[in-house]
Amino acid sequence: MEEESKGISIGEIFKTIFLKKWLALIVALCITVVGILGIQLLYNRMKEVYTTEFSLRLPGYLNGEYYTFPDGTVMHYAEMVSLSELEAVKDSSADFEGIDIYDMAEKGNIEIKRNVYVDDAENSTASFTINVSKKYFKDYETGRKFLTTLISRPVAKYAQTEPNHYVYLDLSKNADTYGREISLLQSQLNYVLGRFESIQSTYTNNFVAGGRTIKSYVDELNSYKSKNTLNVLAGRVEREYILKHDDDSVKKEYELKKINLERELKVARETYEDIKNSGTAYLDGATVLKSQRDLIGNLEIQLDDVNEFLAKIYATHVDSEFETEYVEPEYKQLKEYTDMLEVVVKEMYSKTATVSYFNVNEVISDGGMGLVMSGVISLVLGVVVACVVAYVVGRLELKKRETAGDNTEIPVVSAEIQAAAAVTEDDTKEDKKD
């Protein structure tokens, strides 16, 4: 007896699937739609990031990892995405209220990296890239605004850390004596000139701000300083014992000055005697002795002036007109120079403290899966699943049909067999009769 082993051909498989073609079509369509929505709304939201690459320009910044602000604060580039900076940005606008910056920082879903591009053996440029998970923002515009605000923080901080340019001027208005007031005005002059010279050393002489070159500002300030007006006024106040107002604090000040001068003079005289008695201990004894004698003489003159002032202090006159006639014009001139510095610094910010983005849209979406790719993957998956479902359902239906066919044929076959058996039995009886 031979047994035939029968397999399932590819044609039979496709025939079975074709029987349930509408079911396959519906399943494939449903899986494709669900797959696209799942990828775009769930997978992409978890995997996609907003990214931006930019370069940062700050005065004096040389593409390093650290930058020092005018007030001495040092910033490492990684601090740009620190929790404190994220908090400052969130508090800056109501548009950012729903952003969970704490989860963002805790889970490391925002990061910054520094990119170095080597131009040649000696020169290189640097840029920065920030990536942040897209899931924290309700839409692209919110994400773009949040990142650009965050990136501009160092520029804003640079302007905020610029020191107050009017400190010495403000203090001079409250000075008790003309001597102290003039001394503060001298400090203001030195500060403004030094600030302009610092800008000049950082940039070229032809750097233009406020409609003028930096060199022209420096030259004007040096010209004013060379007139020595403030030193002349200070000498006159001391020589003529001019008081700003009748105040016992002036007497106390000069008494303290007298004590300090007497102490310095005593030390200078003792040092002179030590040098003179040291013999060959000093290689250039004559020069040193002369320098020490000059110091002693200078201290003696100062002490004489103080003693003379103290002797006449109650006989001195209060000259209120000295302020308006001599000091006030110098104050106004120095304020004008300080105003110029303020203008120059602000314009310097706008020209040198900037952010440049590498992409025209500033911020772009990256990662995740595009609509076309998610559609293709979902469609392929849908077709595969649909074919499997259609084949399984079709095969089960065919089996049911075959089973139903077997059950109807058994009674027919049994009747035929019984009839044949009856005929055979009748023939046997006839044979026996014969």
Short mmCIF file of C-alpha atoms in Angstrom, two decimals:
data_model
loop_
_atom_site.label_atom_id
_atom_site.label_comp_id
_atom_site.label_asym_id
_atom_site.label_seq_id
_atom_site.Cartn_x
_atom_site.Cartn_y
_atom_site.Cartn_z
CA MET A 1 0.00 0.00 0.00
CA GLU A 2 1.47 3.35 -1.04
CA GLU A 3 1.05 6.52 0.94
CA GLU A 4 1.21 9.91 -0.69
CA SER A 5 2.56 12.77 1.34
CA LYS A 6 0.93 15.98 0.23
CA GLY A 7 2.41 19.52 0.95
CA ILE A 8 0.96 23.00 0.63
CA SER A 9 2.04 24.90 -2.45
CA ILE A 10 2.55 28.66 -2.70
CA GLY A 11 -0.36 28.82 -5.08
CA GLU A 12 -2.65 27.24 -2.51
CA ILE A 13 -1.43 29.76 0.11
CA PHE A 14 -2.24 32.74 -2.12
CA LYS A 15 -5.52 31.11 -3.13
CA THR A 16 -6.43 30.80 0.54
CA ILE A 17 -5.46 34.44 1.22
CA PHE A 18 -7.43 35.60 -1.84
CA LEU A 19 -10.54 34.00 -0.43
CA LYS A 20 -10.28 36.57 2.44
CA LYS A 21 -8.97 39.48 0.41
CA TRP A 22 -11.35 42.02 1.95
CA LEU A 23 -10.39 40.98 5.45
CA ALA A 24 -6.72 41.26 4.49
CA LEU A 25 -7.29 44.73 3.04
CA ILE A 26 -9.06 45.96 6.18
CA VAL A 27 -6.39 44.53 8.50
CA ALA A 28 -3.57 45.99 6.40
CA LEU A 29 -5.21 49.43 6.32
CA CYS A 30 -5.88 49.46 10.07
CA ILE A 31 -2.33 48.39 10.98
CA THR A 32 -0.85 50.95 8.57
CA VAL A 33 -2.86 53.82 10.06
CA VAL A 34 -2.22 52.76 13.66
CA GLY A 35 1.48 52.25 12.92
CA ILE A 36 1.91 55.70 11.38
CA LEU A 37 0.07 57.37 14.27
CA GLY A 38 2.04 55.39 16.84
CA ILE A 39 5.40 56.25 15.31
CA GLN A 40 4.60 59.92 14.80
CA LEU A 41 2.84 60.58 18.10
CA LEU A 42 4.59 58.20 20.48
CA TYR A 43 7.90 56.89 19.15
CA ASN A 44 8.97 60.17 17.57
CA ARG A 45 7.97 62.19 20.62
CA MET A 46 10.28 60.03 22.74
CA LYS A 47 13.18 59.82 20.29
CA GLU A 48 13.06 63.08 18.33
CA VAL A 49 15.07 66.09 19.52
CA TYR A 50 15.31 69.76 18.75
CA THR A 51 18.90 70.52 17.82
CA THR A 52 20.86 73.64 16.97
CA GLU A 53 24.50 74.41 16.23
CA PHE A 54 25.82 77.89 16.86
CA SER A 55 28.92 79.95 17.50
CA LEU A 56 29.21 82.35 20.43
CA ARG A 57 31.06 85.64 20.16
CA LEU A 58 31.92 87.52 23.35
CA PRO A 59 34.57 90.25 23.78
CA GLY A 60 37.88 88.58 24.56
CA TYR A 61 36.56 85.06 24.01
CA LEU A 62 39.06 82.85 22.15
CA ASN A 63 37.01 79.69 21.50
CA GLY A 64 38.13 78.04 24.73
CA GLU A 65 36.11 76.00 27.19
CA TYR A 66 35.97 78.86 29.73
CA TYR A 67 35.06 82.52 29.53
CA THR A 68 35.56 85.29 32.11
CA PHE A 69 32.89 87.99 32.33
CA PRO A 70 33.72 91.63 33.15
CA ASP A 71 32.87 91.13 36.84
CA GLY A 72 35.34 88.21 37.11
CA THR A 73 32.73 85.43 36.94
CA VAL A 74 34.06 82.38 35.07
CA MET A 75 31.71 80.31 32.90
CA HIS A 76 32.35 76.82 31.50
CA TYR A 77 30.39 76.22 28.31
CA ALA A 78 28.54 73.25 29.91
CA GLU A 79 26.93 75.70 32.37
CA MET A 80 24.82 77.03 29.51
CA VAL A 81 22.43 74.08 30.03
CA SER A 82 22.67 73.93 33.83
CA LEU A 83 19.53 73.87 35.97
CA SER A 84 20.05 77.47 37.09
CA GLU A 85 20.13 78.67 33.47
CA LEU A 86 17.07 76.56 32.60
CA GLU A 87 15.21 78.11 35.54
CA ALA A 88 16.16 81.61 34.42
CA VAL A 89 14.85 80.95 30.92
CA LYS A 90 11.61 79.38 32.15
CA ASP A 91 10.96 82.37 34.43
CA SER A 92 11.56 84.79 31.56
CA SER A 93 8.33 84.04 29.68
CA ALA A 94 4.83 82.71 30.34
CA ASP A 95 5.20 80.60 27.17
CA PHE A 96 7.52 78.26 29.07
CA GLU A 97 5.30 77.57 32.09
CA GLY A 98 4.45 73.98 31.11
CA ILE A 99 8.06 72.89 30.46
CA ASP A 100 9.37 70.39 33.01
CA ILE A 101 12.95 71.63 33.25
CA TYR A 102 13.63 69.56 36.37
CA ASP A 103 12.86 66.29 34.61
CA MET A 104 14.81 67.56 31.61
CA ALA A 105 17.91 68.22 33.71
CA GLU A 106 17.61 65.19 35.99
CA LYS A 107 17.29 62.69 33.13
CA GLY A 108 19.93 64.34 30.97
CA ASN A 109 17.46 65.04 28.16
CA ILE A 110 19.29 68.23 27.30
CA GLU A 111 22.96 68.21 26.38
CA ILE A 112 25.62 70.47 24.92
CA LYS A 113 28.83 69.60 23.15
CA ARG A 114 31.71 71.69 21.86
CA ASN A 115 32.85 71.22 18.27
CA VAL A 116 36.37 72.24 17.26
CA TYR A 117 37.19 72.83 13.60
CA VAL A 118 40.90 73.01 12.79
CA ASP A 119 41.54 75.56 10.05
CA ASP A 120 45.28 74.96 9.90
CA ALA A 121 48.16 73.99 12.16
CA GLU A 122 47.80 77.14 14.30
CA ASN A 123 44.18 78.24 14.01
CA SER A 124 40.92 76.62 14.98
CA THR A 125 37.33 77.68 15.47
CA ALA A 126 34.73 76.31 17.84
CA SER A 127 30.97 75.91 17.78
CA PHE A 128 28.43 74.40 20.15
CA THR A 129 25.56 71.98 19.60
CA ILE A 130 22.58 71.68 21.94
CA ASN A 131 20.13 68.77 21.76
CA VAL A 132 16.94 68.63 23.82
CA SER A 133 14.16 66.05 23.79
CA LYS A 134 11.14 67.17 21.80
CA LYS A 135 8.69 65.73 24.32
CA TYR A 136 9.01 68.73 26.67
CA PHE A 137 7.49 71.21 24.21
CA LYS A 138 3.93 71.52 22.97
CA ASP A 139 5.06 72.64 19.51
CA TYR A 140 8.08 73.60 17.43
CA GLU A 141 7.78 77.34 18.02
CA THR A 142 7.89 76.89 21.81
CA GLY A 143 10.97 74.67 21.50
CA ARG A 144 12.71 77.10 19.15
CA LYS A 145 12.01 80.11 21.39
CA PHE A 146 13.16 78.24 24.50
CA LEU A 147 16.47 77.18 22.94
CA THR A 148 17.29 80.56 21.38
CA THR A 149 16.57 82.28 24.71
CA LEU A 150 18.80 79.78 26.50
CA ILE A 151 21.61 80.28 23.99
CA SER A 152 21.44 84.07 24.23
CA ARG A 153 21.87 83.99 28.03
CA PRO A 154 25.69 84.48 27.97
CA VAL A 155 25.27 87.56 25.77
CA ALA A 156 22.67 89.01 28.15
CA LYS A 157 24.79 88.06 31.15
CA TYR A 158 27.80 89.82 29.64
CA ALA A 159 25.89 93.09 29.52
CA GLN A 160 24.58 92.61 33.07
CA THR A 161 28.02 91.93 34.55
CA GLU A 162 29.52 95.14 33.17
CA PRO A 163 30.42 97.17 36.27
CA ASN A 164 28.81 100.48 37.15
CA HIS A 165 30.84 103.12 35.34
CA TYR A 166 29.73 105.97 37.63
CA VAL A 167 30.87 104.64 41.01
CA TYR A 168 33.60 107.20 41.75
CA LEU A 169 31.48 110.06 40.42
CA ASP A 170 28.61 109.11 42.70
CA LEU A 171 30.91 108.81 45.70
CA SER A 172 32.49 112.20 45.01
CA LYS A 173 29.15 113.98 45.50
CA ASN A 174 29.03 112.79 49.12
CA ALA A 175 32.64 113.52 50.01
CA ASP A 176 33.16 115.55 53.22
CA THR A 177 36.26 117.37 52.02
CA TYR A 178 37.45 118.86 48.77
CA GLY A 179 40.55 116.73 48.99
CA ARG A 180 38.57 113.50 49.10
CA GLU A 181 36.19 114.71 46.38
CA ILE A 182 39.02 115.56 44.02
CA SER A 183 40.75 112.26 44.77
CA LEU A 184 37.58 110.40 43.75
CA LEU A 185 37.37 112.41 40.54
CA GLN A 186 40.95 111.37 39.79
CA SER A 187 39.95 107.75 40.34
CA GLN A 188 37.06 108.22 37.91
CA LEU A 189 39.43 109.59 35.27
CA ASN A 190 41.83 106.69 35.69
CA TYR A 191 38.96 104.20 35.49
CA VAL A 192 37.45 105.62 32.30
CA LEU A 193 40.85 105.93 30.61
CA GLY A 194 41.79 102.40 31.64
CA ARG A 195 38.50 101.02 30.29
CA PHE A 196 39.02 102.70 26.92
CA GLU A 197 42.60 101.44 26.78
CA SER A 198 41.36 97.90 27.52
CA ILE A 199 38.88 98.10 24.63
CA GLN A 200 41.66 99.48 22.44
CA SER A 201 43.96 96.55 23.27
CA THR A 202 41.20 94.03 22.56
CA TYR A 203 40.27 95.54 19.20
CA THR A 204 42.10 97.69 16.68
CA ASN A 205 42.60 101.43 16.96
CA ASN A 206 40.13 101.82 14.10
CA PHE A 207 37.31 100.03 15.92
CA VAL A 208 34.38 102.46 15.62
CA ALA A 209 31.78 103.02 18.33
CA GLY A 210 29.64 106.08 18.97
CA GLY A 211 30.69 107.43 15.58
CA ARG A 212 34.39 107.62 16.55
CA THR A 213 37.41 105.37 16.68
CA ILE A 214 38.55 104.02 20.02
CA LYS A 215 41.92 105.70 19.50
CA SER A 216 40.27 109.14 19.37
CA TYR A 217 38.66 108.57 22.78
CA VAL A 218 41.96 107.48 24.32
CA ASP A 219 43.79 110.48 22.85
CA GLU A 220 41.18 112.91 24.18
CA LEU A 221 41.33 111.46 27.69
CA ASN A 222 45.12 111.51 27.73
CA SER A 223 45.03 115.14 26.61
CA TYR A 224 42.71 116.03 29.50
CA LYS A 225 44.84 114.12 31.99
CA SER A 226 48.02 115.85 30.82
CA LYS A 227 46.57 119.23 31.86
CA ASN A 228 46.86 118.04 35.47
CA THR A 229 43.87 120.14 36.49
CA LEU A 230 42.74 117.85 39.29
CA ASN A 231 46.22 117.64 40.85
CA VAL A 232 46.46 121.43 40.79
CA LEU A 233 43.13 121.76 42.58
CA ALA A 234 44.13 119.16 45.18
CA GLY A 235 47.37 121.05 45.90
CA ARG A 236 45.54 124.33 46.24
CA VAL A 237 43.03 122.86 48.73
CA GLU A 238 45.85 121.56 50.88
CA ARG A 239 48.01 124.69 50.69
CA GLU A 240 45.21 127.17 51.34
CA TYR A 241 43.38 125.01 53.89
CA ILE A 242 40.11 125.28 52.03
CA LEU A 243 37.29 123.46 53.77
CA LYS A 244 34.10 122.22 52.15
CA HIS A 245 32.14 122.77 55.37
CA ASP A 246 32.89 123.19 59.06
CA ASP A 247 33.20 119.61 60.31
CA ASP A 248 35.22 118.19 63.16
CA SER A 249 35.80 115.03 61.10
CA VAL A 250 38.30 117.00 59.00
CA LYS A 251 40.45 117.65 62.07
CA LYS A 252 40.28 113.96 63.04
CA GLU A 253 41.31 112.96 59.56
CA TYR A 254 44.43 115.13 59.63
CA GLU A 255 45.31 114.01 63.15
CA LEU A 256 45.26 110.41 61.93
CA LYS A 257 47.29 111.43 58.91
CA LYS A 258 49.83 113.04 61.24
CA ILE A 259 50.17 109.83 63.29
CA ASN A 260 50.76 107.76 60.15
CA LEU A 261 53.34 110.21 58.79
CA GLU A 262 55.24 110.26 62.09
CA ARG A 263 55.32 106.46 62.08
CA GLU A 264 56.55 106.31 58.48
CA LEU A 265 59.17 108.99 59.19
CA LYS A 266 60.49 107.07 62.20
CA VAL A 267 60.85 103.88 60.15
CA ALA A 268 62.53 105.77 57.32
CA ARG A 269 65.09 107.33 59.68
CA GLU A 270 65.87 104.00 61.35
CA THR A 271 66.32 102.39 57.94
CA TYR A 272 68.65 105.20 56.91
CA GLU A 273 70.83 104.64 60.00
CA ASP A 274 70.94 100.88 59.35
CA ILE A 275 72.06 101.43 55.75
CA LYS A 276 74.68 104.00 56.77
CA ASN A 277 76.11 101.70 59.47
CA SER A 278 76.09 98.57 57.31
CA GLY A 279 79.29 99.56 55.53
CA THR A 280 79.85 97.31 52.51
CA ALA A 281 76.68 95.32 53.05
CA TYR A 282 75.06 97.25 50.20
CA LEU A 283 76.66 97.14 46.77
CA ASP A 284 75.33 100.58 45.82
CA GLY A 285 75.30 102.26 49.23
CA ALA A 286 75.49 105.84 48.00
CA THR A 287 72.48 105.53 45.73
CA VAL A 288 70.44 103.77 48.40
CA LEU A 289 71.35 106.37 51.01
CA LYS A 290 70.34 109.19 48.68
CA SER A 291 67.00 107.51 47.93
CA GLN A 292 66.36 107.04 51.63
CA ARG A 293 67.26 110.68 52.40
CA ASP A 294 64.84 111.80 49.69
CA LEU A 295 62.10 109.69 51.27
CA ILE A 296 62.80 111.18 54.71
CA GLY A 297 62.73 114.70 53.26
CA ASN A 298 59.43 114.06 51.51
CA LEU A 299 57.84 112.69 54.68
CA GLU A 300 59.12 115.66 56.69
CA ILE A 301 57.51 118.08 54.21
CA GLN A 302 54.19 116.25 54.37
CA LEU A 303 54.31 116.21 58.16
CA ASP A 304 55.04 119.94 58.26
CA ASP A 305 52.04 120.59 55.99
CA VAL A 306 49.77 118.54 58.22
CA ASN A 307 51.03 120.25 61.37
CA GLU A 308 50.53 123.63 59.74
CA PHE A 309 47.02 122.68 58.69
CA LEU A 310 46.16 121.47 62.19
CA ALA A 311 47.57 124.66 63.65
CA LYS A 312 45.37 126.81 61.44
CA ILE A 313 42.35 124.57 61.08
CA TYR A 314 40.07 126.71 63.16
CA ALA A 315 41.22 129.81 61.38
CA THR A 316 40.52 128.40 57.92
CA HIS A 317 37.52 129.50 55.96
CA VAL A 318 34.73 127.45 54.46
CA ASP A 319 34.65 128.19 50.74
CA SER A 320 31.40 126.88 49.28
CA GLU A 321 32.06 128.67 45.99
CA PHE A 322 35.16 126.56 45.40
CA GLU A 323 32.81 123.67 44.57
CA THR A 324 30.80 125.47 41.90
CA GLU A 325 33.70 127.47 40.46
CA TYR A 326 36.44 124.82 40.27
CA VAL A 327 35.28 121.31 41.19
CA GLU A 328 31.90 121.19 39.44
CA PRO A 329 33.32 121.87 35.93
CA GLU A 330 35.72 118.94 36.32
CA TYR A 331 32.87 116.74 37.56
CA LYS A 332 30.79 117.62 34.48
CA GLN A 333 33.72 116.93 32.17
CA LEU A 334 34.37 113.53 33.71
CA LYS A 335 30.67 112.68 33.57
CA GLU A 336 30.72 113.49 29.87
CA TYR A 337 33.65 111.11 29.37
CA THR A 338 31.84 108.46 31.39
CA ASP A 339 28.69 108.89 29.29
CA MET A 340 30.85 108.35 26.21
CA LEU A 341 32.17 105.13 27.72
CA GLU A 342 28.61 103.95 28.39
CA VAL A 343 27.66 104.51 24.75
CA VAL A 344 30.80 102.80 23.45
CA VAL A 345 30.35 99.75 25.67
CA LYS A 346 26.72 99.27 24.65
CA GLU A 347 27.59 99.53 20.97
CA MET A 348 30.50 97.17 21.53
CA TYR A 349 28.02 94.61 22.90
CA SER A 350 25.84 94.82 19.81
CA LYS A 351 28.84 94.35 17.52
CA THR A 352 30.90 91.80 19.38
CA ALA A 353 28.59 89.87 21.72
CA THR A 354 26.47 87.85 19.31
CA VAL A 355 25.19 84.36 18.52
CA SER A 356 25.44 82.97 14.98
CA TYR A 357 23.39 79.93 14.00
CA PHE A 358 24.60 77.36 11.49
CA ASN A 359 21.06 76.67 10.26
CA VAL A 360 18.80 79.25 8.65
CA ASN A 361 15.90 78.07 10.85
CA GLU A 362 18.07 78.31 13.99
CA VAL A 363 16.54 75.13 15.46
CA ILE A 364 15.64 71.94 13.56
CA SER A 365 14.01 68.60 14.41
CA ASP A 366 16.26 65.57 14.30
CA GLY A 367 16.04 61.88 15.17
CA GLY A 368 12.82 59.89 15.14
CA MET A 369 11.29 58.72 11.84
CA GLY A 370 9.92 60.64 8.90
CA LEU A 371 6.32 60.35 7.70
CA VAL A 372 7.23 58.48 4.49
CA MET A 373 9.48 55.99 6.25
CA SER A 374 6.94 55.39 9.03
CA GLY A 375 4.28 54.88 6.34
CA VAL A 376 6.40 52.34 4.43
CA ILE A 377 7.26 50.38 7.59
CA SER A 378 3.65 50.41 8.80
CA LEU A 379 2.38 49.34 5.37
CA VAL A 380 4.84 46.44 5.11
CA LEU A 381 3.98 45.32 8.61
CA GLY A 382 0.28 45.68 7.84
CA VAL A 383 0.52 43.60 4.66
CA VAL A 384 2.47 40.85 6.42
CA VAL A 385 0.04 40.66 9.33
CA ALA A 386 -2.96 40.89 6.99
CA CYS A 387 -1.68 38.00 4.90
CA VAL A 388 -1.14 35.87 7.98
CA VAL A 389 -4.57 36.70 9.36
CA ALA A 390 -6.27 36.11 5.99
CA TYR A 391 -4.48 32.79 5.50
CA VAL A 392 -5.30 31.54 9.00
CA VAL A 393 -8.96 32.56 8.72
CA GLY A 394 -9.24 31.17 5.19
CA ARG A 395 -7.59 27.91 6.13
CA LEU A 396 -9.92 27.44 9.10
CA GLU A 397 -12.91 28.08 6.86
CA LEU A 398 -11.72 25.53 4.28
CA LYS A 399 -11.24 22.95 6.99
CA LYS A 400 -14.79 23.54 8.20
CA ARG A 401 -16.08 22.99 4.66
CA GLU A 402 -14.09 19.78 4.27
CA THR A 403 -15.34 18.51 7.61
CA ALA A 404 -18.93 19.29 6.68
CA GLY A 405 -18.49 17.45 3.31
CA ASP A 406 -17.19 14.26 5.02
CA ASN A 407 -20.18 14.11 7.35
CA THR A 408 -22.72 14.14 4.43
CA GLU A 409 -20.94 11.46 2.38
CA ILE A 410 -20.75 8.76 5.10
CA PRO A 411 -24.51 7.89 5.06
CA VAL A 412 -24.54 7.63 1.25
CA VAL A 413 -21.59 5.33 1.16
CA SER A 414 -23.13 3.13 3.94
CA ALA A 415 -26.42 2.74 1.98
CA GLU A 416 -24.62 1.64 -1.15
CA ILE A 417 -22.61 -0.87 0.81
CA GLN A 418 -25.76 -2.21 2.44
CA ALA A 419 -27.50 -2.54 -0.97
CA ALA A 420 -24.49 -4.31 -2.42
CA ALA A 421 -24.39 -6.60 0.56
CA ALA A 422 -28.13 -7.39 0.12
CA VAL A 423 -27.67 -8.23 -3.57
CA THR A 424 -24.76 -10.46 -2.73
CA GLU A 425 -26.83 -12.22 -0.08
CA ASP A 426 -29.72 -12.86 -2.56
CA ASP A 427 -27.34 -14.27 -5.16
CA THR A 428 -25.95 -16.65 -2.58
CA LYS A 429 -29.42 -17.92 -1.71
CA GLU A 430 -30.29 -18.59 -5.39
CA ASP A 431 -27.07 -20.52 -5.85
CA LYS A 432 -27.93 -22.71 -2.93
CA LYS A 433 -31.39 -23.51 -4.40
CA ASP A 434 -29.88 -24.58 -7.64
#
